[in-house]
mmCIF file of C-alpha atoms in Angstrom:
data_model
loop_
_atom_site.group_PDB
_atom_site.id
_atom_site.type_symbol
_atom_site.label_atom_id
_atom_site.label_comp_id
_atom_site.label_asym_id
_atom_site.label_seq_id
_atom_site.Cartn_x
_atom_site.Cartn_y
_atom_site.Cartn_z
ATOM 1 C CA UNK A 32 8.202 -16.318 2.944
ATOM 2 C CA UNK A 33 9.347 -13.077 1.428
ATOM 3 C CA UNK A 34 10.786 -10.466 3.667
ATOM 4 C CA UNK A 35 11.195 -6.863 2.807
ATOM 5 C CA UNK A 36 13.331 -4.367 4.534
ATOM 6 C CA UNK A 37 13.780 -0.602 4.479
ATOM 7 C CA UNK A 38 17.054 0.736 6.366
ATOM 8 C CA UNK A 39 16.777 3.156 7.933
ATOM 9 C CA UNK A 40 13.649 3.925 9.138
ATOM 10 C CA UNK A 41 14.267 7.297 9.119
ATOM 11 C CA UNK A 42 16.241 10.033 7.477
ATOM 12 C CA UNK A 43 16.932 13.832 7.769
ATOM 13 C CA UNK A 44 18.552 15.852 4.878
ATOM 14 C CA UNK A 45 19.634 19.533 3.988
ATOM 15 C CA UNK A 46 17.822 20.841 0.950
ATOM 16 C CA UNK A 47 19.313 20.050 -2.249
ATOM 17 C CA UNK A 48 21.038 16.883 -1.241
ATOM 18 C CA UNK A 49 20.853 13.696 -3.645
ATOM 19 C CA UNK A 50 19.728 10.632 -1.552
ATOM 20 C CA UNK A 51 19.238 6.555 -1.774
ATOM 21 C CA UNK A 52 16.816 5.169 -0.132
ATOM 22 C CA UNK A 53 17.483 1.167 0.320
ATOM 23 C CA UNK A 54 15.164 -1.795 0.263
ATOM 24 C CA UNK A 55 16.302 -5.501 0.516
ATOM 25 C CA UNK A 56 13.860 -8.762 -0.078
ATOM 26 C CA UNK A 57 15.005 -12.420 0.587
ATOM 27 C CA UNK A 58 13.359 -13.959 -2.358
ATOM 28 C CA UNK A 59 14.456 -13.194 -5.611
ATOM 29 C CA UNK A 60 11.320 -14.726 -7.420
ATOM 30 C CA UNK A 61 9.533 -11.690 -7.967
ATOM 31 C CA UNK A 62 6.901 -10.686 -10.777
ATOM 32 C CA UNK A 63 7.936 -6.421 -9.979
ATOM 33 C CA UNK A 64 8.985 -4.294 -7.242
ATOM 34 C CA UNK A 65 7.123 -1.181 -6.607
ATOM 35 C CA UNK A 66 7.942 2.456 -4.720
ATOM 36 C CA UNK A 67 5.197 4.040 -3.329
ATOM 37 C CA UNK A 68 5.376 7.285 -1.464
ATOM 38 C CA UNK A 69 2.903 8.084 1.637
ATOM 39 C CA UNK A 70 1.777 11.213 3.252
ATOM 40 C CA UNK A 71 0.589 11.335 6.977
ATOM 41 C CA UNK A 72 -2.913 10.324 7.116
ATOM 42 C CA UNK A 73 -3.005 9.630 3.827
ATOM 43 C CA UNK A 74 -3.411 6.861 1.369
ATOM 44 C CA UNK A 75 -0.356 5.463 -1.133
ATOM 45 C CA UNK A 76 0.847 6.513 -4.495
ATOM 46 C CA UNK A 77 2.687 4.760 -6.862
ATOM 47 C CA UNK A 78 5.768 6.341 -8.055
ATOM 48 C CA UNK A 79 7.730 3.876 -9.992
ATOM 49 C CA UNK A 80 7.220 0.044 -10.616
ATOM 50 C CA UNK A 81 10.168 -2.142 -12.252
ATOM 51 C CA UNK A 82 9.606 -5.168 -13.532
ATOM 52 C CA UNK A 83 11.766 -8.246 -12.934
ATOM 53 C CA UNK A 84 12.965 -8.083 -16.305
ATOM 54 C CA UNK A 85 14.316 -4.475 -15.972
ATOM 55 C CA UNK A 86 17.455 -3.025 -14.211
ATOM 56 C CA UNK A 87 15.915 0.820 -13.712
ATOM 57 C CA UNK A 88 12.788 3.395 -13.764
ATOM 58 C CA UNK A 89 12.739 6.984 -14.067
ATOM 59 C CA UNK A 90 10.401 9.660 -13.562
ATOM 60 C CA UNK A 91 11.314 12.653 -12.850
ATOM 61 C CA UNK A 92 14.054 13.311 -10.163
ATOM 62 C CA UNK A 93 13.391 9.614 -9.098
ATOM 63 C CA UNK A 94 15.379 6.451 -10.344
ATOM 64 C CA UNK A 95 14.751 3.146 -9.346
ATOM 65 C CA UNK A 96 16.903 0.258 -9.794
ATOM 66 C CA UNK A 97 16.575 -3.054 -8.863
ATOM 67 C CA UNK A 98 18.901 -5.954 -8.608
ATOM 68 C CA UNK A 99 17.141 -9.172 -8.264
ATOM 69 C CA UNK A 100 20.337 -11.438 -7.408
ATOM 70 C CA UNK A 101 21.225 -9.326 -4.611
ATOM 71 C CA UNK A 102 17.802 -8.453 -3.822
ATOM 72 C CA UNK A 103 18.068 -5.252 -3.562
ATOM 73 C CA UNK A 104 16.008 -2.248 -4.962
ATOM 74 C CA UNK A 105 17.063 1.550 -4.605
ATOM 75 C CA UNK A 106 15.445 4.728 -4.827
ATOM 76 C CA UNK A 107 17.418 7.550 -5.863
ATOM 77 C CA UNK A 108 16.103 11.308 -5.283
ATOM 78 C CA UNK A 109 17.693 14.038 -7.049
ATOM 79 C CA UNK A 110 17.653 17.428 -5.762
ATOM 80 C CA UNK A 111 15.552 16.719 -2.790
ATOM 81 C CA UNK A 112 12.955 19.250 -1.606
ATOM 82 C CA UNK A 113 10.889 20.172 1.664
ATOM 83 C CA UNK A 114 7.967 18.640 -0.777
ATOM 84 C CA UNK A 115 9.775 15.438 -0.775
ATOM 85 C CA UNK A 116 9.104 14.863 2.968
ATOM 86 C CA UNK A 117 7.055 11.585 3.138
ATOM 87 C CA UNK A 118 7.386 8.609 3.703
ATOM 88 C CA UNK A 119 8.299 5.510 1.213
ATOM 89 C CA UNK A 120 7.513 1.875 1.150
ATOM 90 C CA UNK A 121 8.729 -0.444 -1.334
ATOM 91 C CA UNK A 122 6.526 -3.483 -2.257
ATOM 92 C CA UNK A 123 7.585 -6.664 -3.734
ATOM 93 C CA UNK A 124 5.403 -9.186 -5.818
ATOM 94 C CA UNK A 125 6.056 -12.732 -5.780
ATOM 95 C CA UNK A 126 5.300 -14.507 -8.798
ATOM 96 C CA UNK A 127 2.045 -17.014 -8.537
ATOM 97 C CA UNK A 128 -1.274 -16.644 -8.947
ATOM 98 C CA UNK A 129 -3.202 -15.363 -6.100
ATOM 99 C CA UNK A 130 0.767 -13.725 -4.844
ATOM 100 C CA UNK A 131 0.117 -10.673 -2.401
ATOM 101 C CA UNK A 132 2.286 -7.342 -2.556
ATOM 102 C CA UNK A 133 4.787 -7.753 0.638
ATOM 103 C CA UNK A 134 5.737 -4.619 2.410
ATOM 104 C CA UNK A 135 8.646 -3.231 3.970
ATOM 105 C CA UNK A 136 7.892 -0.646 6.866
ATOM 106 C CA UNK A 137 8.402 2.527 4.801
ATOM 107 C CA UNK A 138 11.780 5.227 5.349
ATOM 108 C CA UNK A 139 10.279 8.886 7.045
ATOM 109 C CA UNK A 140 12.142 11.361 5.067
ATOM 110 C CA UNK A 141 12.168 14.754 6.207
ATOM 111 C CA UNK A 142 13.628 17.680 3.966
ATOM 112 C CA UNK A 143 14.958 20.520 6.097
ATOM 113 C CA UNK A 144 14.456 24.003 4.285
ATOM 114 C CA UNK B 89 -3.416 3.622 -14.194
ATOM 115 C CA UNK B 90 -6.424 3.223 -11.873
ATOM 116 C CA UNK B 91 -8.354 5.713 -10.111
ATOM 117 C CA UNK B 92 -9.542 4.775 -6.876
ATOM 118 C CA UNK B 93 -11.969 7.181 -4.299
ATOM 119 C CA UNK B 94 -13.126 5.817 -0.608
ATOM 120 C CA UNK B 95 -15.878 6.889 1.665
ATOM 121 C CA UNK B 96 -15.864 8.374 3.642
ATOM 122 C CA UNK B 97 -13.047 9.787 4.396
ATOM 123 C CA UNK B 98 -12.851 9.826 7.837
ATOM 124 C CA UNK B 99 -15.132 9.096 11.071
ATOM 125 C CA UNK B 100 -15.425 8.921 14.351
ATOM 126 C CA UNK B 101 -17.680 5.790 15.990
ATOM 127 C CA UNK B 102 -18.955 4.773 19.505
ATOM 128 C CA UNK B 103 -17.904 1.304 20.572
ATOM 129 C CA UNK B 104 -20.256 -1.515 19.219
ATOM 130 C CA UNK B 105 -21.004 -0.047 16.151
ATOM 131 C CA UNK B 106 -20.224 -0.617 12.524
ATOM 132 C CA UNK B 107 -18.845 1.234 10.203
ATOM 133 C CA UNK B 108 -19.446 0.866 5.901
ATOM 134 C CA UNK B 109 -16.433 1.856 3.648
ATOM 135 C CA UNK B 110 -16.838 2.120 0.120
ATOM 136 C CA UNK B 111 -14.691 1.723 -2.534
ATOM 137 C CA UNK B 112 -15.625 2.472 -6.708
ATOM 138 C CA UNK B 113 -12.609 2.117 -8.999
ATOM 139 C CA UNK B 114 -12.358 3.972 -12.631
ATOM 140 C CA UNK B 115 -12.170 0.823 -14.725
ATOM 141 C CA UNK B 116 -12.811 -2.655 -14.137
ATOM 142 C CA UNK B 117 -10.789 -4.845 -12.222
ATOM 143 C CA UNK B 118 -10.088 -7.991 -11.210
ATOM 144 C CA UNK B 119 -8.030 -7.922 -8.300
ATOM 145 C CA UNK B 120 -9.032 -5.791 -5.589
ATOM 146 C CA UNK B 121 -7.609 -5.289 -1.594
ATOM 147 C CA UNK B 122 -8.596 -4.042 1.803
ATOM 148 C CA UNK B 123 -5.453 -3.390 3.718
ATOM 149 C CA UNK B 124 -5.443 -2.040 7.517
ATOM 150 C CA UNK B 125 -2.819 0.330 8.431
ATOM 151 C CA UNK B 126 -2.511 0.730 12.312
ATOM 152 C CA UNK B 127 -1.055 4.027 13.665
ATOM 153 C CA UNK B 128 2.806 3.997 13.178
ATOM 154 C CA UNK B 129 2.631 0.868 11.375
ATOM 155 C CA UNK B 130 3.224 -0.894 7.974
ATOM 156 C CA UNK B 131 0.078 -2.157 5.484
ATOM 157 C CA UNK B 132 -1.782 -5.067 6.659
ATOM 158 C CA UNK B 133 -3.742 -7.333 4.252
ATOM 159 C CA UNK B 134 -7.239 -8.011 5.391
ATOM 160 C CA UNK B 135 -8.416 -9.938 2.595
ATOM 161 C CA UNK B 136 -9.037 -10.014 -1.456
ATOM 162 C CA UNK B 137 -12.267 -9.200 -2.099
ATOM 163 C CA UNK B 138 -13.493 -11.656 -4.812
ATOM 164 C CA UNK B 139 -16.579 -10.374 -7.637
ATOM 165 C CA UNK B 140 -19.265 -12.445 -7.148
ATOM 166 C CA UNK B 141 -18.197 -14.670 -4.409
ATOM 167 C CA UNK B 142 -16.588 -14.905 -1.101
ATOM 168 C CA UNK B 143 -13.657 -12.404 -0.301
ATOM 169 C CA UNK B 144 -10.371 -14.319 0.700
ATOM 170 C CA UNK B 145 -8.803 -13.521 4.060
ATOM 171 C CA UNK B 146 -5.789 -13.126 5.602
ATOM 172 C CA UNK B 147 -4.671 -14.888 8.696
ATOM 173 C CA UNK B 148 -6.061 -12.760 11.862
ATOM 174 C CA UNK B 149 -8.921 -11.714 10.044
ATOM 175 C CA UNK B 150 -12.436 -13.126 9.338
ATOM 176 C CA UNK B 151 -16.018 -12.726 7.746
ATOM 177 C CA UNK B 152 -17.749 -12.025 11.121
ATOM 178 C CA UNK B 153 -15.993 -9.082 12.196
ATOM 179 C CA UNK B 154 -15.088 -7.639 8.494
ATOM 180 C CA UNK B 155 -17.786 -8.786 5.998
ATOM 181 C CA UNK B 156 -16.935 -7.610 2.952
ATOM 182 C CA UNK B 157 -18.981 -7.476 -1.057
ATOM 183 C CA UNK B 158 -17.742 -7.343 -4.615
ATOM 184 C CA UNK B 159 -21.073 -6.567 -6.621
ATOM 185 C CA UNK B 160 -18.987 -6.046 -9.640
ATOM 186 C CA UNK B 161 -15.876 -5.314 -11.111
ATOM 187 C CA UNK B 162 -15.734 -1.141 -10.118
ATOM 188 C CA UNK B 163 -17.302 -1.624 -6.399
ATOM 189 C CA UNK B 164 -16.320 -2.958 -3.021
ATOM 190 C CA UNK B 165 -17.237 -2.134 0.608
ATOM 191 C CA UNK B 166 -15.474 -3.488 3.582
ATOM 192 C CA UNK B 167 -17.611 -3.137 6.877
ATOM 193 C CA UNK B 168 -15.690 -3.119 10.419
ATOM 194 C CA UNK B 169 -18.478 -4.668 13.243
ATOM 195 C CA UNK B 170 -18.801 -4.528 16.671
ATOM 196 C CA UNK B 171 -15.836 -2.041 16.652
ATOM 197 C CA UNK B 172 -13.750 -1.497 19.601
ATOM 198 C CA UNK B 173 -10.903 1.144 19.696
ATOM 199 C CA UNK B 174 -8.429 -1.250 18.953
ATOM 200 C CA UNK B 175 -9.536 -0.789 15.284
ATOM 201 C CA UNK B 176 -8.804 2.446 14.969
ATOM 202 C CA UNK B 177 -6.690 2.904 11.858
ATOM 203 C CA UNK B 178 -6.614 3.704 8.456
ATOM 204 C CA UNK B 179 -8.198 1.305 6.354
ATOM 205 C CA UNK B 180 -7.366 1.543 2.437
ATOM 206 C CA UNK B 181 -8.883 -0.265 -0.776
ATOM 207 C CA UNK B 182 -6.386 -0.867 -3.399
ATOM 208 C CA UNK B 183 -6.337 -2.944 -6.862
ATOM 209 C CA UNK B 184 -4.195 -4.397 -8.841
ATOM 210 C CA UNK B 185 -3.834 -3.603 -12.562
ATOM 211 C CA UNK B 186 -3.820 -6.281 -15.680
ATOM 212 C CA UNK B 187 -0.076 -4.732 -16.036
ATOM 213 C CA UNK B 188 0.435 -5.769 -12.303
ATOM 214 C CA UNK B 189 1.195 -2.270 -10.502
ATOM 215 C CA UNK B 190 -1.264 -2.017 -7.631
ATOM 216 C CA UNK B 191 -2.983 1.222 -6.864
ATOM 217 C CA UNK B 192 -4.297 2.177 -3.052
ATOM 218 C CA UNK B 193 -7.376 4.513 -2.820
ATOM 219 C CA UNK B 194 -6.979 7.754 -0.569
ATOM 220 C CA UNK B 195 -7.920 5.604 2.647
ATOM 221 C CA UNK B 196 -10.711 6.054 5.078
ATOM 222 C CA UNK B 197 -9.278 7.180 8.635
ATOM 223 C CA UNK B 198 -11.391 5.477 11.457
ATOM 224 C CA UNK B 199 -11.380 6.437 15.401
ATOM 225 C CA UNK B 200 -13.251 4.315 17.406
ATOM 226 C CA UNK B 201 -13.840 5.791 20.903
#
């Protein structure tokens, strides 16, 4: 059964500061592994998916990489802003037909000004 | 990409009731999701919800207490019965794209008093 974890759950930065956010999964036999970013109360949006066959995504000020023999997946934010504050899951996809997304529990980050 | 909008966006039920949440995609689709998120918490999977037959669910869940129809491939609507507060939570419709990135509607925020 896959497991996904986000460490820690949450994070306080100055302005300005780079940041990694880290994600782990225990199996490696994934079809992609997704970011999503969360607002309270609201729903998720997608902010970079990488497929198993690729090492990194960019959009933006974000980079994700992912490492699928070490199952590990990172989110890098450049530059971080008060807008960044949100929360952010990362998702992984088993291959298999019928495979559901799997979850980690999401990081809080919170931008000070 | 996929474009996903819920109703309604919020509301606020009496105990006993039920509660209709729609969901009408952008493009067609074959995969599409109900997920529960409880206050605080991580995404739960309720169940796949299946065009033109039965929706799948998840362990925990079943057809009695969260019926839910797939008239076609832009349209879904999940209905919570006989609610009691304990369902209180944001419940979200997502889909899943031929490219396999998975997109989650705004969410519909239930309180069940």
């Amino acid at each position: 059964k896959q497991e996904v974890t986000q460490i820690p759950a949450a994070l306080s930065v100055p302005e300005g500061e780079n940041l990694v956010l880290n994600c782990s999964f225990t199996d490696s036999a994934i079809y992609n592994l997704q970011w999503f970013r969360q607002d309270p109360g609201k729903g998720l949006t997608s902010l970079l998916l990488i497929q198993s066959s690729q090492r990194e995504q960019t959009s933006g000020r974000l980079n994700a990489s992912l490492d699928k023999s070490s199952g590990r997946s990172t989110l890098y934010i450049a530059a971080s802003q008060p807008g960044d504050s949100a929360t952010y899951l990362c998702a992984a996809l088993l291959i298999g037909a019928n495979s559901k997304l799997t979850f980690g529990k999401g990081i809080t980050l919170s931008v000070r000004p | 990409s996929a474009v996903i909008s819920q109703k309604p966006s919020r509301d606020i039920c009496q105990r006993g009731t039920s509660l209709t949440i729609q969901c009408q995609v952008d493009s067609q689709v074959t995969m599409m999701f109900w997920y529960r998120q409880q206050p605080g918490q991580s995404l739960t999977l309720i169940a796949t919800a299946n065009q033109g037959s039965e929706a799948t669910y998840e362990s925990g869940f079943v057809i009695d207490k969260f019926p839910i129809s797939r008239p076609n491939l832009t349209f879904s609507t999940l209905t919570v019965s006989n609610m009691s507060p304990e369902d209180s939570s944001i419940y979200l419709c997502s889909v899943r794209t031929s490219g396999y990135e998975q997109y989650f509607g705004p969410g519909t925020r239930l309180t069940v008093t």
